[in-house]
Amino acid sequence: MLTKLIAPYATISEDFYERLIFSPLQQALGGQTWRRIDRQLRDYEYYAGKQHVNPATGQLVTAKEMPRPPELDYDPIRFPTNYFKSFIDKKARWLMGGQHGINVPTPQEPTPEQAKVAASYESLLYQLWRENKMRTSLTKAARDYLIARRVVCKIVFDTNTGKLRWVWRPDTEFVPVYSDEDMTLLIGGHFVSEREEDGRTLIRKESFTLEGGACYYEDAEYTTDLKRYRTITEKASMGIDFLPLVVFAVPGLSGEEMDTSEIEAMRAVTDRLNAMNEDAADSLKFEMFAMTALLNVPAGTAEKVQIAPGAVIEVVGGMGGTEAKPDVKRIEGTFSWSAAFDGQYSRLKAALHEITSLPNVVPQELNFGGLNGDALHVLFQSIIQETEEHWLEWQDGLQELHEKSIRYLKARLDRAVFAYDKSVVRSINDYTNEIKFVLPLPDNRKSLVELLTEETASGFESIAGAMRRLGVENVAAKKQEIAGETAERRAETDPYQGGNGSV
């Protein structure tokens, strides 16, 4: 990330990205991009625990970096509860924590060749998922998706291994370029990052652009004054007619690039919860260590007071010969604010659950014998509905990723090092595929099997359809395996099939 360039958030001029990235023929969105990355980096730092604002600089800092306010005579307690990170992680697990699967549909009555191609296509997609560790990668990408409100996947062909790699990058490194006629049509993309070399900062820019129906790639490094320092890859055609990029963005309003309202609301509530916890800790400290009041005592008596168990102080006489008698008192506090604190804290915490749609339920409280699948869906209805809305975006994105990956492999069939079956890649002409998303709820497989058994017996569902709903990988191969085992058992018991009892 451009942490060293942008972390002091307002240090880069708004035309920085325009001069670095955009040619005169492209739409200049430098100022907008600069503000977007500035906001995203703040959210990433907030997620990492920097949840206090230094009043002198206006920057986000950790709790221990906060200076003492000049009007206080003590160091106030500072610490982040970081509910922000906790809720982001929980939502990411809701999105991608299930055992998701892939299905390549076939016509209702497919020919043997169509069934074979579909099964091979599905197996190839599962192979790509395994090679790219998609279960782990999707959960990580979901966190970036929720924090920055957008994440990008770059398709890369590794010439050394002949394998296809899906490289997930945070949106803070990505600058999209959209068509003037259609602001939803991506016609270019740039990845910008920085590194240190011999005491100098170098800016790397990878560019993917569609020009004349072909995708061009260029990779170079620049100094901070925007002079080219090193050319890594000269600008050249990639031999494909599409961008090897897939963008996943949080759905918002029509015409809105990304929806940031949830993040802003979460941060506002988390700030208040942090402040309440810190105030409560300070209050508890003052309540536990009561103030000692010395009334009408000679000057310098307070300096003789010992703070220790069983400490004793002797006070003689009054002040200035007056009749006032000296007195020593302990001013004890009362926790009269605790009920109001608990109520306000609970309301704010409930608001955080309401904003994120996460259920405000503690599993230990469900101690009445468990819940069936229908009851769980009712209990988690809000988060399920929101998750399914996000899945619409991920469904389209992953389908695009799969199609572009196969088309990319077709463009690399002439490579000597190629890790996949070339005949299978050549045979795929229909790129249709579906993602079978699964909620991260307790496995209710037994009930589902019973339901599917009744549906297939009644003729409402096919065996293949039931297998797909159960998440079976490569349905055609599984059906063939079952048919083979059934034939073997029949041969063992049928005397007319050449078994032991043949005549």
XYZ file of C-alpha atoms in Angstrom:
503
model
C 0.000 0.000 0.000
C 1.011 3.606 -0.452
C 1.333 4.018 3.305
C 4.466 6.123 3.209
C 3.054 8.331 0.492
C -0.454 8.803 1.773
C -0.502 7.843 5.476
C 0.127 11.546 6.378
C -3.195 11.795 4.609
C -3.044 15.264 3.055
C 0.537 15.348 1.781
C -0.086 14.508 -1.900
C -1.417 17.030 -4.359
C -4.659 16.139 -6.079
C -3.045 16.002 -9.529
C -0.516 13.367 -8.362
C -2.441 10.419 -9.766
C -3.423 12.376 -12.874
C 0.216 13.026 -13.789
C 1.329 9.521 -12.783
C -1.416 7.440 -14.347
C -3.670 9.162 -16.836
C -2.700 10.171 -20.363
C -4.312 13.262 -21.935
C -6.721 10.981 -23.834
C -8.067 9.386 -20.672
C -10.498 10.715 -18.164
C -8.733 12.599 -15.385
C -10.025 11.300 -12.066
C -6.946 12.042 -9.980
C -8.608 14.158 -7.308
C -11.397 11.655 -6.757
C -8.958 8.750 -6.628
C -6.739 10.578 -4.163
C -9.642 11.206 -1.775
C -10.858 7.625 -2.113
C -7.466 6.111 -1.225
C -7.023 8.619 1.585
C -10.316 7.456 3.124
C -9.554 3.774 2.610
C -6.141 4.003 4.281
C -7.756 5.620 7.295
C -10.214 2.722 7.508
C -7.392 0.166 7.270
C -5.481 1.912 10.071
C -8.666 2.024 12.152
C -9.113 -1.724 11.569
C -5.500 -2.267 12.698
C -6.202 -0.580 16.050
C -5.357 3.066 15.431
C -8.648 4.358 16.796
C -7.577 7.637 18.425
C -7.021 10.985 16.738
C -3.973 13.007 17.735
C -5.392 16.533 18.239
C -2.101 18.141 17.186
C -1.769 16.373 13.824
C -5.254 15.050 13.075
C -3.772 11.602 12.331
C -5.017 8.261 13.613
C -2.655 6.870 16.263
C -2.561 3.960 18.679
C -3.742 4.430 22.257
C -0.206 4.607 23.685
C 0.730 7.355 21.219
C -1.974 9.710 22.469
C -0.518 12.730 24.311
C -1.875 13.834 27.670
C -4.480 16.604 27.269
C -2.971 19.843 28.645
C -5.957 20.520 30.915
C -5.563 17.242 32.848
C -3.188 16.494 35.734
C -3.217 12.739 35.095
C -2.745 10.367 32.179
C -6.203 9.214 31.105
C -6.591 5.545 30.232
C -6.590 4.946 26.482
C -7.352 1.662 24.762
C -9.392 0.468 21.749
C -12.053 -2.193 22.139
C -11.823 -2.638 18.343
C -15.367 -3.792 17.815
C -14.778 -2.483 14.284
C -12.305 -5.288 13.504
C -14.429 -7.871 15.291
C -17.549 -7.075 13.272
C -15.647 -6.883 9.965
C -14.115 -10.319 10.595
C -17.474 -11.814 11.566
C -19.168 -10.482 8.436
C -16.322 -11.775 6.258
C -16.814 -15.245 7.746
C -20.533 -15.009 7.056
C -19.783 -14.189 3.429
C -17.114 -16.795 2.745
C -17.068 -19.196 5.685
C -19.325 -21.788 4.065
C -18.224 -24.712 1.910
C -18.965 -23.006 -1.408
C -19.027 -25.058 -4.584
C -19.133 -24.786 -8.377
C -21.636 -26.191 -10.844
C -21.389 -26.292 -14.627
C -24.948 -26.816 -15.906
C -25.776 -29.020 -18.877
C -28.840 -29.109 -21.152
C -31.802 -31.089 -19.836
C -30.926 -34.017 -22.083
C -27.192 -33.603 -22.763
C -25.321 -35.702 -25.270
C -22.432 -37.795 -23.926
C -20.006 -35.248 -25.409
C -21.766 -32.315 -23.717
C -21.792 -34.121 -20.373
C -18.099 -34.935 -20.726
C -17.141 -31.333 -21.552
C -19.223 -29.969 -18.652
C -17.642 -32.436 -16.212
C -14.150 -31.588 -17.463
C -14.846 -27.851 -17.230
C -16.123 -28.229 -13.667
C -13.111 -30.341 -12.668
C -10.761 -27.724 -14.133
C -12.445 -24.944 -12.156
C -12.159 -26.961 -8.953
C -8.478 -27.542 -9.747
C -7.947 -23.792 -10.097
C -9.713 -23.241 -6.776
C -7.454 -25.742 -5.024
C -4.271 -24.346 -6.571
C -5.204 -20.815 -5.564
C -6.371 -21.804 -2.045
C -9.691 -20.147 -2.705
C -11.348 -20.885 0.637
C -8.629 -18.968 2.466
C -8.247 -16.355 -0.245
C -11.972 -15.588 -0.377
C -12.170 -14.951 3.371
C -9.175 -12.596 3.202
C -10.591 -10.860 0.130
C -13.944 -10.447 1.890
C -12.219 -8.454 4.646
C -10.701 -6.070 2.084
C -14.072 -5.937 0.329
C -15.807 -4.863 3.551
C -13.135 -2.391 4.713
C -12.261 -0.662 1.415
C -15.688 -1.496 -0.116
C -13.931 -2.961 -3.156
C -11.329 -5.630 -3.896
C -9.643 -6.614 -7.169
C -8.492 -9.998 -8.497
C -5.706 -10.051 -11.095
C -5.295 -13.094 -13.372
C -1.649 -14.016 -13.942
C -0.120 -16.837 -15.996
C 3.064 -18.147 -14.358
C 5.463 -18.952 -17.191
C 7.693 -21.029 -14.890
C 5.008 -23.453 -13.713
C 2.445 -23.050 -16.475
C -0.240 -22.447 -13.855
C -2.829 -19.725 -13.589
C -2.710 -17.575 -10.459
C -5.455 -15.415 -8.990
C -3.777 -12.515 -7.213
C -6.052 -10.548 -4.868
C -5.074 -6.910 -4.330
C -6.570 -4.248 -2.015
C -8.378 -1.366 -3.624
C -5.864 1.108 -2.174
C -3.451 -0.044 -4.896
C -5.970 0.039 -7.746
C -7.028 2.911 -9.993
C -9.824 1.914 -12.402
C -10.478 3.608 -15.726
C -14.050 3.556 -17.008
C -15.510 4.304 -20.415
C -16.819 7.817 -21.010
C -20.009 6.381 -22.508
C -20.623 3.819 -19.749
C -19.219 4.499 -16.276
C -19.720 0.842 -15.353
C -17.565 -0.437 -18.239
C -13.960 -0.983 -17.160
C -11.509 -0.195 -19.987
C -8.297 -0.009 -17.976
C -6.747 -0.523 -14.589
C -3.531 0.508 -12.856
C -1.843 -0.971 -9.784
C 0.349 1.486 -7.894
C 2.670 0.489 -5.042
C 5.891 1.770 -3.539
C 9.134 0.371 -2.174
C 12.474 1.599 -0.832
C 15.792 1.125 -2.640
C 19.083 2.676 -1.506
C 17.301 5.272 0.571
C 14.959 6.417 -2.161
C 11.255 5.774 -2.662
C 10.282 4.120 -5.935
C 6.726 3.984 -7.260
C 5.739 0.961 -9.316
C 2.865 1.226 -11.782
C 1.392 -1.792 -13.582
C -1.032 -0.775 -16.316
C -3.669 -2.827 -18.146
C -5.431 -0.982 -20.979
C -7.844 -1.942 -23.744
C -6.797 -0.368 -27.015
C -8.241 -1.288 -30.403
C -9.816 -4.481 -29.095
C -6.601 -5.769 -27.494
C -5.295 -5.662 -23.932
C -1.906 -4.017 -23.411
C 0.340 -4.376 -20.380
C 3.105 -2.094 -19.137
C 5.158 -2.258 -15.931
C 7.616 0.412 -14.791
C 9.025 2.152 -11.724
C 9.179 5.898 -11.155
C 10.883 8.228 -8.715
C 8.785 10.516 -6.542
C 9.251 13.351 -9.059
C 7.508 11.068 -11.612
C 10.592 10.390 -13.731
C 10.858 6.839 -15.080
C 13.491 4.971 -13.090
C 13.260 1.459 -14.522
C 11.202 -0.297 -17.176
C 10.239 -3.760 -15.972
C 8.044 -4.698 -18.947
C 7.724 -2.660 -22.111
C 4.203 -1.855 -23.228
C 2.989 -4.727 -25.397
C -0.141 -6.649 -26.302
C -1.032 -9.581 -24.038
C -2.690 -11.519 -26.844
C -6.136 -11.297 -25.256
C -9.103 -9.041 -25.968
C -10.201 -8.503 -22.352
C -8.757 -7.100 -19.118
C -7.419 -9.890 -16.855
C -8.991 -8.061 -13.916
C -12.170 -8.685 -11.948
C -13.553 -6.058 -9.556
C -15.807 -6.887 -6.606
C -17.549 -3.825 -5.106
C -20.077 -3.473 -2.295
C -23.433 -2.745 -3.963
C -24.817 0.708 -3.299
C -27.087 3.222 -4.990
C -27.387 3.440 -8.763
C -24.508 5.489 -10.142
C -22.555 5.186 -6.879
C -19.014 3.839 -7.203
C -19.119 2.169 -3.780
C -21.208 2.315 -0.615
C -19.266 3.636 2.417
C -22.181 4.433 4.739
C -21.850 1.248 6.803
C -18.141 1.785 7.492
C -18.702 5.386 8.546
C -21.537 4.413 10.904
C -19.487 1.561 12.420
C -16.571 3.890 13.104
C -18.810 6.499 14.738
C -20.349 3.955 17.123
C -16.976 2.306 17.857
C -15.477 5.718 18.735
C -18.238 6.278 21.260
C -17.870 2.803 22.762
C -14.108 3.347 23.120
C -14.684 6.669 24.880
C -17.226 5.139 27.264
C -14.924 2.262 28.180
C -12.016 4.634 28.795
C -14.158 6.947 30.920
C -15.433 3.972 32.909
C -11.879 2.738 33.556
C -10.817 6.207 34.744
C -13.910 6.477 36.939
C -13.241 3.089 38.491
C -9.679 4.134 39.269
C -10.862 7.267 41.076
C -13.593 5.342 42.889
C -11.126 2.735 44.166
C -8.636 5.327 45.391
C -10.671 7.888 47.272
C -9.477 11.460 47.830
C -8.165 12.431 51.281
C -9.386 15.848 52.488
C -7.286 17.700 55.095
C -9.314 20.502 56.659
C -7.885 23.337 58.792
C -4.459 21.741 59.063
C -1.054 23.459 59.172
C 0.673 24.088 55.879
C 2.769 21.179 54.624
C 0.618 18.503 56.292
C -0.415 16.986 52.931
C 3.234 16.286 52.162
C 3.462 14.087 55.263
C 0.579 11.846 54.202
C 1.721 8.305 53.374
C -0.150 6.283 50.778
C 0.191 2.829 52.310
C -1.909 0.262 54.184
C -2.294 1.240 57.844
C -0.652 4.630 57.357
C -1.120 7.152 60.219
C -0.827 10.954 60.231
C -0.702 13.247 63.246
C -2.253 16.699 62.953
C -1.634 19.270 65.714
C -3.479 22.486 66.297
C -5.420 24.698 63.952
C -4.316 27.262 61.456
C -3.108 30.699 62.588
C -4.432 30.272 66.125
C -8.025 30.032 65.018
C -10.646 28.045 66.835
C -11.179 25.731 63.883
C -10.289 22.158 64.655
C -8.228 20.156 62.172
C -9.999 17.306 60.416
C -9.043 14.488 58.024
C -11.696 12.878 55.816
C -11.851 10.289 53.082
C -14.134 11.310 50.238
C -15.558 8.039 48.926
C -17.401 7.823 45.635
C -20.514 5.898 44.736
C -21.228 3.928 41.563
C -24.512 5.701 40.945
C -23.636 6.064 37.234
C -23.210 2.345 36.563
C -26.839 1.629 35.643
C -26.956 4.522 33.172
C -23.602 3.441 31.742
C -24.745 -0.139 31.230
C -27.932 0.989 29.528
C -26.174 3.385 27.166
C -23.448 0.866 26.389
C -26.031 -1.810 25.559
C -27.888 0.585 23.267
C -24.719 1.492 21.380
C -23.699 -2.144 21.067
C -27.178 -3.000 19.784
C -26.856 -0.163 17.250
C -23.616 -1.716 16.005
C -25.403 -5.024 15.522
C -28.244 -3.233 13.743
C -25.838 -1.434 11.376
C -24.024 -4.639 10.422
C -27.099 -6.937 10.511
C -25.157 -9.370 12.710
C -27.481 -11.040 15.261
C -27.081 -9.910 18.855
C -27.227 -13.467 20.161
C -24.759 -15.230 22.445
C -24.571 -18.977 21.603
C -24.315 -19.868 25.314
C -27.782 -18.387 25.810
C -29.269 -20.956 23.422
C -29.361 -23.587 26.142
C -32.785 -25.015 25.439
C -31.809 -28.055 23.401
C -30.669 -26.519 20.136
C -32.412 -25.151 17.052
C -33.465 -26.749 13.814
C -32.523 -25.290 10.457
C -35.746 -23.319 9.998
C -35.438 -21.683 13.422
C -31.816 -20.731 12.734
C -32.825 -19.070 9.463
C -35.478 -17.025 11.278
C -33.033 -16.035 14.013
C -30.376 -14.940 11.511
C -32.773 -13.580 8.892
C -31.224 -10.083 8.639
C -27.634 -11.215 8.151
C -28.753 -13.980 5.762
C -30.612 -11.481 3.579
C -27.648 -9.081 3.534
C -25.220 -11.904 2.828
C -27.312 -13.090 -0.108
C -27.297 -9.530 -1.487
C -23.488 -9.508 -1.340
C -23.447 -12.937 -2.976
C -25.151 -11.455 -6.062
C -22.048 -9.320 -6.594
C -19.684 -12.216 -5.863
C -21.657 -14.569 -8.122
C -21.219 -12.250 -11.098
C -17.577 -11.585 -10.240
C -16.561 -15.216 -9.786
C -18.380 -16.261 -12.971
C -16.440 -13.540 -14.810
C -13.220 -14.721 -13.161
C -13.813 -18.303 -14.311
C -14.678 -17.289 -17.887
C -11.676 -14.973 -18.208
C -9.398 -17.633 -16.740
C -10.384 -20.213 -19.373
C -10.079 -17.654 -22.167
C -6.657 -16.664 -20.792
C -5.558 -20.323 -20.800
C -6.736 -20.688 -24.403
C -4.475 -17.780 -25.350
C -1.511 -19.582 -23.742
C -1.985 -23.039 -25.283
C 1.176 -22.585 -27.335
C 3.377 -22.364 -24.244
C 5.824 -25.235 -23.711
C 5.143 -25.260 -19.975
C 1.387 -25.683 -19.507
C 0.031 -27.326 -16.367
C -3.457 -28.226 -17.649
C -4.959 -30.659 -20.139
C -4.875 -28.722 -23.408
C -7.602 -30.854 -24.982
C -9.949 -29.976 -22.119
C -9.188 -26.250 -22.414
C -9.769 -26.367 -26.199
C -13.102 -28.193 -25.808
C -14.670 -25.492 -23.588
C -16.721 -23.063 -25.676
C -19.645 -22.431 -23.320
C -18.297 -20.629 -20.237
C -21.527 -20.792 -18.220
C -20.942 -21.685 -14.569
C -22.661 -21.198 -11.235
C -21.393 -20.658 -7.688
C -23.199 -22.606 -5.008
C -22.909 -20.431 -1.904
C -23.446 -22.064 1.471
C -24.333 -20.274 4.708
C -21.940 -20.880 7.631
C -24.691 -22.370 9.768
C -24.533 -25.728 11.570
C -24.635 -28.586 9.065
C -28.181 -29.815 8.721
C -27.219 -32.425 6.106
C -29.392 -35.174 7.572
C -32.570 -33.098 7.216
C -31.552 -32.042 3.708
C -30.923 -35.654 2.655
C -34.338 -36.655 3.994
C -35.987 -33.796 2.097
C -34.180 -34.641 -1.150
C -35.039 -38.323 -0.775
C -38.728 -37.454 -0.583
C -38.478 -35.059 -3.539
C -36.686 -37.560 -5.789
C -39.078 -40.370 -4.792
C -42.046 -38.119 -5.629
C -40.535 -37.102 -8.946
C -40.095 -33.444 -7.968
C -36.282 -33.540 -8.230
C -33.709 -35.449 -10.241
C -30.809 -37.388 -8.768
C -28.350 -34.985 -10.393
C -30.224 -31.971 -9.015
C -30.256 -33.466 -5.525
C -26.506 -34.083 -5.717
C -25.874 -30.479 -6.743
C -27.942 -29.195 -3.808
C -25.868 -31.394 -1.510
C -22.697 -29.808 -2.843
C -21.357 -32.877 -4.638
C -18.297 -32.049 -6.730
C -18.481 -33.288 -10.352
C -21.990 -34.745 -10.392
C -21.474 -36.635 -13.647
C -18.438 -38.486 -12.326
C -20.222 -39.293 -9.061
C -23.246 -40.698 -10.921
C -20.954 -42.846 -13.042
C -19.172 -44.096 -9.919
C -22.469 -45.011 -8.260
C -23.686 -46.767 -11.418
C -20.468 -48.789 -11.580
C -20.768 -49.905 -7.944
C -24.421 -50.831 -8.486
C -23.491 -52.947 -11.520
C -20.774 -54.744 -9.515
C -23.197 -55.627 -6.709
C -25.779 -56.836 -9.219
C -23.183 -59.050 -10.936
C -22.187 -60.631 -7.632
C -25.740 -61.681 -6.809
C -27.185 -62.398 -10.271
C -26.580 -66.045 -11.321
C -27.129 -65.154 -14.964
C -24.402 -62.490 -15.048
C -21.396 -64.841 -14.911
C -21.035 -64.867 -11.132
C -20.351 -67.809 -8.823
C -23.783 -69.236 -9.425
C -23.603 -69.182 -13.231
C -24.791 -72.258 -15.139
